[in-house]
Short mmCIF file of C-alpha atoms in Angstrom, two decimals:
data_model
loop_
_atom_site.label_atom_id
_atom_site.label_comp_id
_atom_site.label_asym_id
_atom_site.label_seq_id
_atom_site.Cartn_x
_atom_site.Cartn_y
_atom_site.Cartn_z
CA MET A 1 181.04 -11.43 91.54
CA THR A 2 180.96 -9.92 87.96
CA VAL A 3 178.03 -7.91 87.78
CA VAL A 4 176.55 -6.74 84.02
CA ILE A 5 173.27 -4.45 82.84
CA GLY A 6 172.54 -5.40 79.37
CA PHE A 7 170.73 -3.13 76.94
CA GLU A 8 168.49 -4.21 74.34
CA GLY A 9 166.38 -2.09 71.56
CA SER A 10 167.28 -3.69 67.96
CA ALA A 11 163.70 -3.69 66.89
CA ASN A 12 160.13 -3.50 68.56
CA LYS A 13 161.65 -4.74 71.69
CA ILE A 14 163.35 -2.72 74.63
CA GLY A 15 164.57 -4.82 77.53
CA ILE A 16 167.16 -3.70 80.30
CA GLY A 17 168.30 -6.64 82.07
CA ILE A 18 170.91 -7.36 84.96
CA ILE A 19 173.00 -10.51 84.79
CA ARG A 20 175.66 -11.73 88.35
CA ASP A 21 177.50 -14.85 87.39
CA GLY A 22 174.72 -17.06 85.53
CA GLU A 23 171.71 -15.85 87.47
CA VAL A 24 169.48 -13.40 86.51
CA LEU A 25 168.99 -10.80 88.87
CA SER A 26 166.31 -9.12 86.55
CA ASN A 27 164.92 -8.88 82.86
CA PRO A 28 162.12 -5.59 82.60
CA ARG A 29 160.72 -5.99 78.76
CA ARG A 30 158.15 -3.13 76.76
CA THR A 31 156.95 -3.98 73.53
CA TYR A 32 156.74 -1.03 70.43
CA ILE A 33 152.79 -2.84 69.43
CA THR A 34 150.64 -1.36 66.21
CA PRO A 35 147.39 -1.29 64.67
CA PRO A 36 146.27 -4.74 63.18
CA GLY A 37 147.77 -4.94 59.70
CA GLN A 38 151.20 -2.69 59.41
CA GLY A 39 154.22 -2.71 60.56
CA PHE A 40 157.10 -0.96 62.70
CA LEU A 41 158.87 1.27 60.88
CA PRO A 42 162.14 2.32 62.65
CA SER A 43 161.35 5.81 63.65
CA GLU A 44 158.44 5.14 65.47
CA THR A 45 159.79 2.11 67.52
CA ALA A 46 162.78 4.24 68.30
CA ARG A 47 160.68 6.98 69.99
CA HIS A 48 159.20 4.16 72.12
CA HIS A 49 162.11 3.15 73.04
CA ARG A 50 163.32 6.90 73.81
CA ALA A 51 160.13 7.53 75.27
CA VAL A 52 160.53 3.84 78.03
CA VAL A 53 164.08 3.41 77.92
CA LEU A 54 164.59 5.37 81.82
CA THR A 55 161.84 3.46 83.26
CA VAL A 56 162.56 0.47 81.93
CA LEU A 57 166.04 1.08 83.87
CA GLN A 58 165.15 1.66 86.76
CA GLU A 59 163.18 -1.07 86.79
CA ALA A 60 165.75 -3.51 85.89
CA LEU A 61 167.88 -1.83 89.09
CA GLN A 62 165.20 -2.24 91.01
CA GLN A 63 164.49 -5.45 90.87
CA ALA A 64 168.22 -6.28 91.40
CA GLY A 65 167.79 -4.41 94.04
CA LEU A 66 170.76 -3.08 93.01
CA THR A 67 172.39 0.73 93.19
CA PRO A 68 175.33 2.20 89.71
CA ALA A 69 177.79 1.03 92.16
CA ASP A 70 177.00 -2.55 92.01
CA ILE A 71 177.52 -2.90 88.47
CA ASP A 72 180.71 -3.67 87.09
CA CYS A 73 180.30 -3.47 83.19
CA VAL A 74 177.35 -2.08 80.38
CA ALA A 75 176.58 -4.16 77.47
CA TYR A 76 174.53 -3.00 74.71
CA THR A 77 173.77 -4.43 70.85
CA LYS A 78 175.60 -3.38 68.50
CA GLY A 79 174.27 -5.39 65.67
CA PRO A 80 172.56 -6.45 64.10
CA GLY A 81 168.73 -4.72 63.70
CA MET A 82 166.60 -1.39 63.49
CA GLY A 83 169.25 1.07 62.90
CA ALA A 84 167.43 4.59 64.66
CA PRO A 85 166.30 1.75 67.36
CA LEU A 86 169.70 0.78 67.72
CA LEU A 87 171.35 3.84 68.27
CA THR A 88 168.69 5.11 70.75
CA LEU A 89 169.87 2.35 73.00
CA ALA A 90 173.56 2.88 72.34
CA LEU A 91 173.42 6.62 73.12
CA VAL A 92 171.93 5.40 76.16
CA ALA A 93 174.50 2.96 77.34
CA ARG A 94 176.90 4.87 76.30
CA THR A 95 176.07 7.88 78.14
CA VAL A 96 175.49 5.48 81.44
CA ALA A 97 178.60 3.19 80.93
CA GLN A 98 180.23 7.57 81.07
CA LEU A 99 178.12 8.92 84.39
CA TRP A 100 178.63 5.45 86.38
CA GLY A 101 182.42 5.56 85.60
CA ARG A 102 182.09 1.80 84.18
CA PRO A 103 183.68 -0.18 81.04
CA LEU A 104 181.70 -0.91 78.05
CA VAL A 105 181.13 -3.57 75.60
CA GLY A 106 179.23 -3.78 72.55
CA VAL A 107 177.44 -7.60 71.79
CA ASN A 108 176.44 -9.50 68.73
CA HIS A 109 172.17 -10.00 68.73
CA CYS A 110 173.14 -13.11 67.69
CA ILE A 111 175.09 -14.55 70.22
CA GLY A 112 173.46 -13.23 72.74
CA HIS A 113 170.19 -15.73 71.84
CA VAL A 114 172.71 -18.43 71.49
CA GLU A 115 174.60 -17.42 74.77
CA MET A 116 171.37 -17.22 76.66
CA GLY A 117 169.79 -19.93 76.34
CA ARG A 118 173.05 -22.56 76.73
CA LEU A 119 172.78 -19.97 79.85
CA ILE A 120 168.78 -21.23 79.94
CA THR A 121 168.98 -24.84 78.85
CA GLN A 122 172.47 -25.94 80.00
CA ALA A 123 172.83 -27.37 76.72
CA HIS A 124 176.34 -28.22 75.92
CA ASN A 125 178.20 -28.11 72.42
CA PRO A 126 174.74 -28.12 70.70
CA THR A 127 173.61 -27.22 66.87
CA VAL A 128 171.71 -24.08 67.30
CA LEU A 129 168.79 -22.92 65.14
CA TYR A 130 168.60 -18.84 65.84
CA VAL A 131 164.73 -18.27 63.73
CA SER A 132 163.54 -14.82 64.97
CA GLY A 133 160.96 -11.71 62.68
CA GLY A 134 164.94 -10.31 61.47
CA ASN A 135 167.04 -13.56 61.32
CA THR A 136 166.87 -17.33 60.25
CA GLN A 137 169.68 -18.89 60.66
CA VAL A 138 171.29 -22.99 61.55
CA ILE A 139 174.98 -21.97 63.96
CA ALA A 140 177.30 -24.22 65.23
CA TYR A 141 180.52 -23.75 67.62
CA SER A 142 184.15 -24.18 66.22
CA GLU A 143 187.95 -22.97 66.84
CA ARG A 144 186.39 -19.42 68.48
CA ARG A 145 183.63 -18.46 66.05
CA TYR A 146 179.98 -19.35 66.01
CA ARG A 147 180.17 -20.92 62.15
CA ILE A 148 177.26 -20.15 60.10
CA PHE A 149 176.08 -24.53 58.32
CA GLY A 150 172.79 -22.28 56.95
CA GLU A 151 170.20 -19.24 56.76
CA THR A 152 167.79 -17.67 55.27
CA ILE A 153 168.67 -16.02 51.39
CA ASP A 154 165.99 -14.12 51.55
CA ILE A 155 163.93 -12.62 54.71
CA ALA A 156 163.50 -14.05 57.68
CA VAL A 157 161.46 -16.68 58.57
CA GLY A 158 159.84 -14.37 61.50
CA ASN A 159 159.18 -11.38 59.20
CA CYS A 160 157.35 -14.43 57.46
CA LEU A 161 155.09 -14.76 59.52
CA ASP A 162 154.28 -11.18 59.97
CA ARG A 163 153.48 -10.16 56.97
CA PHE A 164 151.61 -12.92 56.34
CA ALA A 165 149.22 -11.11 59.47
CA ARG A 166 148.75 -8.10 58.55
CA VAL A 167 147.47 -10.33 54.87
CA ILE A 168 145.04 -11.67 57.49
CA LYS A 169 144.43 -8.59 59.96
CA ILE A 170 145.90 -10.12 62.84
CA SER A 171 146.37 -8.77 65.76
CA ASN A 172 150.30 -7.36 66.71
CA ASP A 173 149.31 -7.93 70.47
CA PRO A 174 151.34 -9.78 72.06
CA SER A 175 152.85 -10.04 69.05
CA PRO A 176 151.21 -11.38 64.97
CA GLY A 177 153.41 -15.16 65.62
CA TYR A 178 152.11 -15.69 68.43
CA ASN A 179 147.87 -14.99 67.24
CA ILE A 180 149.18 -17.26 63.88
CA GLU A 181 150.09 -19.90 66.25
CA GLN A 182 147.15 -20.47 68.53
CA MET A 183 144.90 -19.46 65.18
CA ALA A 184 146.76 -22.41 63.41
CA LYS A 185 145.99 -24.77 66.77
CA ARG A 186 142.69 -24.40 65.66
CA GLY A 187 143.13 -25.28 61.67
CA SER A 188 142.63 -28.61 60.05
CA ARG A 189 143.04 -28.59 56.20
CA TYR A 190 146.71 -28.31 54.50
CA VAL A 191 147.23 -26.04 52.05
CA GLU A 192 149.70 -26.80 49.86
CA LEU A 193 152.52 -23.99 49.48
CA PRO A 194 156.15 -23.71 47.62
CA TYR A 195 158.52 -25.86 50.08
CA THR A 196 162.03 -23.91 49.39
CA VAL A 197 165.47 -25.60 50.76
CA LYS A 198 168.39 -24.91 48.12
CA GLY A 199 171.59 -27.03 50.43
CA MET A 200 171.77 -25.55 53.35
CA ASP A 201 169.71 -22.56 52.96
CA VAL A 202 166.39 -21.33 52.86
CA SER A 203 163.94 -19.44 50.31
CA PHE A 204 160.32 -17.75 52.50
CA SER A 205 160.00 -15.16 50.19
CA GLY A 206 158.76 -17.12 47.43
CA ILE A 207 155.71 -18.55 50.53
CA LEU A 208 155.04 -15.63 51.34
CA SER A 209 154.23 -14.68 47.89
CA PHE A 210 152.35 -17.57 46.91
CA ILE A 211 150.24 -17.47 49.72
CA GLU A 212 149.54 -13.24 49.79
CA GLU A 213 148.14 -13.53 46.02
CA ALA A 214 146.03 -16.92 47.31
CA ALA A 215 145.05 -16.34 51.41
CA ASN A 216 142.13 -13.43 49.23
CA LYS A 217 141.14 -15.37 47.24
CA MET A 218 141.26 -18.79 48.78
CA LEU A 219 139.48 -17.51 52.09
CA ALA A 220 136.28 -14.95 49.86
CA SER A 221 135.60 -18.51 48.24
CA ALA A 222 135.79 -20.37 51.24
CA GLU A 223 137.70 -22.99 50.21
CA CYS A 224 139.32 -23.02 53.39
CA SER A 225 139.97 -20.52 56.29
CA ALA A 226 141.94 -18.50 57.87
CA GLU A 227 143.37 -20.94 60.94
CA ASP A 228 144.33 -23.42 57.71
CA LEU A 229 146.43 -21.13 56.49
CA CYS A 230 147.77 -20.14 59.41
CA PHE A 231 148.05 -24.26 60.17
CA SER A 232 149.68 -25.06 56.75
CA LEU A 233 152.13 -22.01 56.56
CA GLN A 234 153.81 -23.51 59.91
CA GLU A 235 153.54 -26.62 59.35
CA THR A 236 155.75 -25.91 55.87
CA LEU A 237 158.30 -22.96 57.52
CA PHE A 238 158.80 -25.19 59.87
CA SER A 239 159.66 -28.77 58.09
CA MET A 240 162.28 -27.40 55.63
CA LEU A 241 163.97 -25.37 59.20
CA VAL A 242 164.26 -29.25 60.94
CA GLU A 243 165.40 -29.82 57.36
CA ILE A 244 168.43 -27.99 57.63
CA THR A 245 168.88 -27.81 61.29
CA GLU A 246 169.07 -32.54 61.00
CA ARG A 247 171.53 -31.89 58.21
CA ALA A 248 173.28 -29.78 60.11
CA MET A 249 173.51 -31.58 62.78
CA ALA A 250 174.62 -35.24 60.23
CA HIS A 251 177.87 -32.64 59.39
CA CYS A 252 178.95 -31.63 62.65
CA GLY A 253 178.09 -35.31 64.58
CA SER A 254 175.83 -32.97 66.63
CA GLN A 255 173.84 -34.48 69.62
CA GLU A 256 171.99 -31.56 70.73
CA VAL A 257 169.58 -28.68 69.34
CA LEU A 258 169.14 -25.71 70.41
CA ILE A 259 166.50 -23.62 69.58
CA VAL A 260 166.85 -19.78 70.38
CA GLY A 261 165.32 -16.45 68.97
CA GLY A 262 161.01 -15.15 69.07
CA VAL A 263 160.11 -17.58 66.68
CA GLY A 264 161.45 -20.27 69.02
CA CYS A 265 158.58 -19.71 71.29
CA ASN A 266 156.34 -21.70 69.16
CA LEU A 267 155.25 -24.75 70.55
CA ARG A 268 154.99 -26.18 67.13
CA LEU A 269 158.19 -25.85 65.94
CA GLN A 270 159.17 -27.55 68.97
CA GLU A 271 156.69 -29.95 68.91
CA MET A 272 158.68 -31.51 64.86
CA MET A 273 162.09 -30.34 66.17
CA GLY A 274 161.58 -32.53 68.87
CA VAL A 275 160.37 -35.61 66.84
CA MET A 276 163.67 -34.86 64.62
CA CYS A 277 165.47 -34.98 67.70
CA LYS A 278 164.08 -38.85 68.91
CA GLU A 279 164.71 -39.87 66.10
CA ARG A 280 167.93 -39.16 65.78
CA GLY A 281 168.82 -40.09 69.59
CA ALA A 282 169.07 -36.16 70.26
CA LYS A 283 168.15 -34.32 73.02
CA LEU A 284 166.33 -30.89 72.28
CA PHE A 285 167.24 -27.82 74.58
CA ALA A 286 164.45 -24.78 74.13
CA THR A 287 162.56 -22.20 76.17
CA ASP A 288 159.85 -20.03 76.95
CA GLU A 289 159.17 -16.56 75.71
CA ARG A 290 161.37 -15.68 79.00
CA PHE A 291 164.14 -16.02 76.94
CA CYS A 292 163.76 -16.83 73.36
CA ILE A 293 161.87 -13.32 72.65
CA ASP A 294 164.64 -10.16 72.53
CA ASN A 295 165.48 -9.30 76.23
CA GLY A 296 168.25 -6.60 77.68
CA ALA A 297 169.69 -10.10 79.97
CA MET A 298 170.74 -12.01 76.60
CA ILE A 299 173.24 -8.62 75.66
CA ALA A 300 174.17 -8.72 79.94
CA GLN A 301 175.06 -12.54 79.75
CA ALA A 302 177.19 -12.33 76.09
CA GLY A 303 178.50 -9.54 77.64
CA TRP A 304 179.08 -11.18 81.41
CA GLU A 305 180.67 -14.04 78.85
CA MET A 306 183.15 -11.21 76.55
CA PHE A 307 184.06 -8.77 79.72
CA ARG A 308 184.79 -11.95 81.70
CA SER A 309 187.71 -13.29 78.41
CA GLY A 310 189.10 -9.10 79.26
CA GLN A 311 186.96 -8.33 75.77
CA VAL A 312 186.05 -4.44 76.28
CA THR A 313 184.85 -1.98 73.57
CA GLU A 314 186.55 1.39 73.70
CA LEU A 315 184.34 4.13 73.37
CA GLN A 316 185.50 6.17 70.68
CA ASP A 317 184.70 1.86 68.72
CA SER A 318 180.79 2.01 69.95
CA TRP A 319 179.11 2.23 67.37
CA ILE A 320 176.07 0.67 65.91
CA THR A 321 175.99 -2.10 62.80
CA GLN A 322 171.89 -3.04 61.09
CA ARG A 323 174.21 -5.61 59.22
CA TYR A 324 177.06 -7.97 62.17
CA ARG A 325 177.37 -10.83 61.45
CA THR A 326 177.18 -14.07 63.85
CA ASP A 327 180.73 -15.39 62.40
CA GLU A 328 182.12 -11.80 62.86
CA VAL A 329 182.80 -12.28 66.38
CA GLU A 330 185.88 -14.26 68.26
CA VAL A 331 184.45 -16.17 70.68
CA THR A 332 187.52 -15.98 73.57
CA TRP A 333 185.24 -17.29 76.04
CA ARG A 334 185.20 -21.27 74.61
CA ASP A 335 187.82 -23.61 74.11
#
């Protein structure tokens, strides 16, 4: 049996998870939360990660009931992500690997999400919608690569939601996207927003600029409520995502959709995607916040797959990269 520990810290969440042959043994996590109206800066996020990383590591081992001697491989997020937080966790993972005398594996963050989704849902060969604070991609596997069929051409969908949350001063606890989702449930009036799909790609910056400018005016004049704006933004963004996902399914002849990434927890997105899948006779797979939101177990799972297929990252090659494309990785563990 192969046991892999995974270190994740590409954004404002730090997680360390342990996987043993497809079984999640532990998956503790901490989140750096800023005051309403503020985002998180790389340097401050890295400082948060440094302050708690040893505590989280101890928790991961204790919850799994393991010692360092039981670990076969150390996996870490190589990228993409924010430079300073990525570097912090990479340094810890490198140090741990050397102290414990274990091989190291650098994992693509996006592929970590995909492999965790496949493990938890048991989806066979799905079209994947990967939606988070830093990434928005429609992905499908073909010939030893995760191919990108469509993506954002500017900002990620999660970033769009987070930045709108700052405009109307929504709390960042537990996350701005979650709080927008709850407010949207109380919204009733749809405010028309720009709908920008360009072939297989999407653009969210124009929608954000429009709603940022309109929000204060509309709220001040009582033309609509903050809840209405949250509802309208979600409906527009998610409709765009469903459209490009369906188009990718048609191209691939796929009958499965898997939603991964932090925004994938959103029940309204899952509902809208479910309607599309039902109309196509397809099946929807999604997970909850334990595995959608950035976590260490997903890095451990991807690392487990890579390690078992013979991939190891030599110490001199164990750098990080903020720009690490999903389709750069050779997928040696799938047929």
